[in-house]
Amino acid sequence: MQDLGGNIGVIGPRSSGKTTYLAALAYWPERRLKGNSKSAFEIESNDGFEANAKIIDKAKERILEGSSFEPTTVAGGVDDLASYMFSIKVKRFLRKSTPINLVAVDYPGEIFNELVSGEVNSLYEEFIEKCLRQDVKGLLVLLPAWEKGSDSFYEQMVRKFIGLIDSHGRMSDLRLAVAMSKCERGEIWSGRLDPEADLFNMHLPETTAVLRKKIPQKNLEFFAISTFGVLDRNNPRPNRVDEIGQEGINSVLREPNVWRPYGMIAPLYWLSTGKRLKADV
Amino acid sequence: MFEWLNNSSQSPQTNNGTNASATIRVVGDRASGKTAYMAALARWPNASVNSPVQTIIPINEDGETLAAMAQNILEQGLEMPPSVISDNVMDLKDYQLRIVLKGAFSWRSPSFKGSAKQVTLDINCKDYAGEFFSDLLNKSGDSVLNDYLDDCMQASGIMLLIDGTSRKYQDIASSIDKFLVALDRNDLGGSKRRVALVVTKCEQPDLWINRQRPQDITRAISPQVLKRLQAWQQSGAGSVEYFSASAFGMLGTNTPAPNFTKIRASRDGLAAVIKDPRRWRPFGLVAPIYWLCTGARHKDLDGE
């Protein structure tokens, strides 16, 4: 049987929520509301794998108790990159579906910030090399900012990165799932239903345009992700409290018992299979 | 003692099965896992009941040594020490192993079509110190190196091991280049040489995930290596197949996790020990040998 899984890189600028996203993915299977989940997907976190077990512990500490994740740095080089193992499947009525195995790697945000300043040193190059290697199926690109001014920064970053995709010979076979992260924010929550139109075209038109122009259509999809989710259908306040900590803002779940992340798994499913389900959730 | 050894050497043919054999050399860079591979093979720990492999038995003293190394080093959670290059190639251990595959599985493989009989693979195999591989680059013309190359020419099958975690692709590609050139200087008296390229340490998640696509892994690790091997095959010098293997294996079946504890990682690759020796089950070790012996791929061994 063909295993559709593969290596997936999670990239994006500093503080785009990459580590929080991966921690939530790892922790979610333990916390999900049994029988009350409307998600079309199921995810298993492989806690037999040390990295998963570690990040689950961190997730408890951070997402529940609110000390923030330290920035992921380049200091240890590519050998210290954290990868996590997951398996996802689509829930099907009375039918067994095949699990898809994934290995997701958490890249340091500074590499992508530095793309804009144009400083690519050899350390960064090793990371870029790894995330654009032929055995990487696709990348999840997290972009958190929608406010004015962010578009031109992202546009430069994305343009530079597309140049690297090209020089590594991956223009035709690397999938890019571009997602707006932290979508529980009131201003953009309603945009989640049609992220391409209501988040990307609307708030990041330049970035969206350069992606569409350069990346083959079949390899590009737009998503909305909220790791924290909102409180309730009728109470769409973010299920997140921001606390000012030593290193900036730390985000915690406001109501851990009604934690419903949004759109976490759909991009991974698309990156693995090239298929998108109608309901992304 | 060792009565079975005498019996088996008197009648190498099993009663009603198919027998195939090969003389193999295992080459690869330092720390690419050559000795761990051979030791894990000789030990064959915790075999799955679903495995197409029935037994693996060492049939000479050198083979016994291998199995003992597995017990005394790998199973103790220790690191395999580097093999030291010997000045005299005649001193090299020649491991003899007999691998018996269950009959029911063999019908699927084309070369033994229609046979539900046991398949026995007899191999004798030498594993070269990794220095040999780097010497190819730096010491051409050296007499010891030439002795090794001459010895290598005797082999019908070469297992070329590439450490999937190493980033010394350029050096590896150049060494392979030199090696293939040397191989081409000697023909095997008409029969074609087989080179099995095996990516090792495939318990690592980013390799494991693509283990069923070993050629793709090879391309990802080093497009040059793949190109060079393809060119060699196209030149008619011999045939190449690609494999993925792990001497350490995975733990668990539904959501398997790699059975390793990292010691250190660098550009030279990952050094690790077995995390849980009691549940140690390597994968992919027999598939290349089957191909080297028979010229056919074995679907179930590939799918391990």
mmCIF file with all atom_site columns, C-alpha atoms in Angstrom, chain A residues 2-3 5-7 44-46 48-50 78-80 83 85 87 101-103 126 130 133-135, chain B residues 164 167 169 205-211 213 219-221 250 255-258 260 262 265-267 275:
data_model
loop_
_atom_site.group_PDB
_atom_site.id
_atom_site.type_symbol
_atom_site.label_atom_id
_atom_site.label_alt_id
_atom_site.label_comp_id
_atom_site.label_asym_id
_atom_site.label_entity_id
_atom_site.label_seq_id
_atom_site.pdbx_PDB_ins_code
_atom_site.Cartn_x
_atom_site.Cartn_y
_atom_site.Cartn_z
_atom_site.occupancy
_atom_site.B_iso_or_equiv
_atom_site.pdbx_formal_charge
_atom_site.auth_seq_id
_atom_site.auth_comp_id
_atom_site.auth_asym_id
_atom_site.auth_atom_id
_atom_site.pdbx_PDB_model_num
ATOM 1  C CA . GLN A 1 2   ? 1.302  3.396  -0.938 1.00 0.00 ? 2   GLN A CA 1
ATOM 2  C CA . ASP A 1 3   ? 2.064  5.438  2.130  1.00 0.00 ? 3   ASP A CA 1
ATOM 3  C CA . GLY A 1 5   ? 2.998  10.456 4.234  1.00 0.00 ? 5   GLY A CA 1
ATOM 4  C CA . GLY A 1 6   ? 6.201  12.370 4.103  1.00 0.00 ? 6   GLY A CA 1
ATOM 5  C CA . ASN A 1 7   ? 8.473  14.984 5.540  1.00 0.00 ? 7   ASN A CA 1
ATOM 6  C CA . GLU A 1 44  ? -2.279 10.559 16.642 1.00 0.00 ? 44  GLU A CA 1
ATOM 7  C CA . SER A 1 45  ? 0.788  11.955 18.242 1.00 0.00 ? 45  SER A CA 1
ATOM 8  C CA . ASN A 1 46  ? 3.551  9.457  18.539 1.00 0.00 ? 46  ASN A CA 1
ATOM 9  C CA . GLY A 1 48  ? 6.757  6.777  21.968 1.00 0.00 ? 48  GLY A CA 1
ATOM 10 C CA . PHE A 1 49  ? 9.053  9.177  20.165 1.00 0.00 ? 49  PHE A CA 1
ATOM 11 C CA . GLU A 1 50  ? 11.029 11.217 22.611 1.00 0.00 ? 50  GLU A CA 1
ATOM 12 C CA . VAL A 1 78  ? 20.532 21.487 11.699 1.00 0.00 ? 78  VAL A CA 1
ATOM 13 C CA . ASP A 1 79  ? 21.515 18.556 13.895 1.00 0.00 ? 79  ASP A CA 1
ATOM 14 C CA . ASP A 1 80  ? 19.490 20.020 16.729 1.00 0.00 ? 80  ASP A CA 1
ATOM 15 C CA . SER A 1 83  ? 11.171 16.755 14.379 1.00 0.00 ? 83  SER A CA 1
ATOM 16 C CA . MET A 1 85  ? 6.039  12.163 14.299 1.00 0.00 ? 85  MET A CA 1
ATOM 17 C CA . SER A 1 87  ? -0.238 10.118 11.935 1.00 0.00 ? 87  SER A CA 1
ATOM 18 C CA . ASN A 1 101 ? 2.406  9.171  8.701  1.00 0.00 ? 101 ASN A CA 1
ATOM 19 C CA . LEU A 1 102 ? 4.090  12.520 8.904  1.00 0.00 ? 102 LEU A CA 1
ATOM 20 C CA . VAL A 1 103 ? 7.341  13.877 10.198 1.00 0.00 ? 103 VAL A CA 1
ATOM 21 C CA . GLU A 1 126 ? 22.205 24.318 5.990  1.00 0.00 ? 126 GLU A CA 1
ATOM 22 C CA . LYS A 1 130 ? 17.353 20.651 4.683  1.00 0.00 ? 130 LYS A CA 1
ATOM 23 C CA . ARG A 1 133 ? 15.713 18.690 0.151  1.00 0.00 ? 133 ARG A CA 1
ATOM 24 C CA . GLN A 1 134 ? 14.120 16.349 -2.390 1.00 0.00 ? 134 GLN A CA 1
ATOM 25 C CA . ASP A 1 135 ? 12.605 14.172 0.330  1.00 0.00 ? 135 ASP A CA 1
ATOM 26 C CA . GLY B 2 164 ? 21.367 8.533  5.635  1.00 0.00 ? 164 GLY B CA 1
ATOM 27 C CA . ARG B 2 167 ? 26.061 15.391 5.177  1.00 0.00 ? 167 ARG B CA 1
ATOM 28 C CA . TYR B 2 169 ? 27.683 13.934 0.286  1.00 0.00 ? 169 TYR B CA 1
ATOM 29 C CA . PRO B 2 205 ? 11.993 9.588  11.199 1.00 0.00 ? 205 PRO B CA 1
ATOM 30 C CA . ASP B 2 206 ? 12.831 11.671 8.152  1.00 0.00 ? 206 ASP B CA 1
ATOM 31 C CA . LEU B 2 207 ? 14.289 8.583  6.427  1.00 0.00 ? 207 LEU B CA 1
ATOM 32 C CA . TRP B 2 208 ? 11.819 6.049  7.835  1.00 0.00 ? 208 TRP B CA 1
ATOM 33 C CA . ILE B 2 209 ? 8.926  7.994  6.391  1.00 0.00 ? 209 ILE B CA 1
ATOM 34 C CA . ASN B 2 210 ? 10.252 7.334  2.879  1.00 0.00 ? 210 ASN B CA 1
ATOM 35 C CA . ARG B 2 211 ? 11.681 3.863  3.529  1.00 0.00 ? 211 ARG B CA 1
ATOM 36 C CA . ARG B 2 213 ? 11.067 4.659  -1.711 1.00 0.00 ? 213 ARG B CA 1
ATOM 37 C CA . ARG B 2 219 ? 18.294 11.137 -4.622 1.00 0.00 ? 219 ARG B CA 1
ATOM 38 C CA . ALA B 2 220 ? 17.514 13.370 -1.657 1.00 0.00 ? 220 ALA B CA 1
ATOM 39 C CA . ILE B 2 221 ? 20.753 12.522 0.125  1.00 0.00 ? 221 ILE B CA 1
ATOM 40 C CA . MET B 2 250 ? 11.469 0.814  15.361 1.00 0.00 ? 250 MET B CA 1
ATOM 41 C CA . THR B 2 255 ? 2.703  4.580  15.775 1.00 0.00 ? 255 THR B CA 1
ATOM 42 C CA . PRO B 2 256 ? 6.241  3.286  15.585 1.00 0.00 ? 256 PRO B CA 1
ATOM 43 C CA . ALA B 2 257 ? 9.073  5.262  17.098 1.00 0.00 ? 257 ALA B CA 1
ATOM 44 C CA . PRO B 2 258 ? 12.761 4.813  16.338 1.00 0.00 ? 258 PRO B CA 1
ATOM 45 C CA . PHE B 2 260 ? 17.674 4.768  19.321 1.00 0.00 ? 260 PHE B CA 1
ATOM 46 C CA . LYS B 2 262 ? 21.380 9.819  20.286 1.00 0.00 ? 262 LYS B CA 1
ATOM 47 C CA . ALA B 2 265 ? 25.168 14.256 15.637 1.00 0.00 ? 265 ALA B CA 1
ATOM 48 C CA . SER B 2 266 ? 27.207 16.259 13.200 1.00 0.00 ? 266 SER B CA 1
ATOM 49 C CA . ARG B 2 267 ? 28.040 16.650 9.542  1.00 0.00 ? 267 ARG B CA 1
ATOM 50 C CA . LYS B 2 275 ? 17.372 2.447  23.324 1.00 0.00 ? 275 LYS B CA 1
#
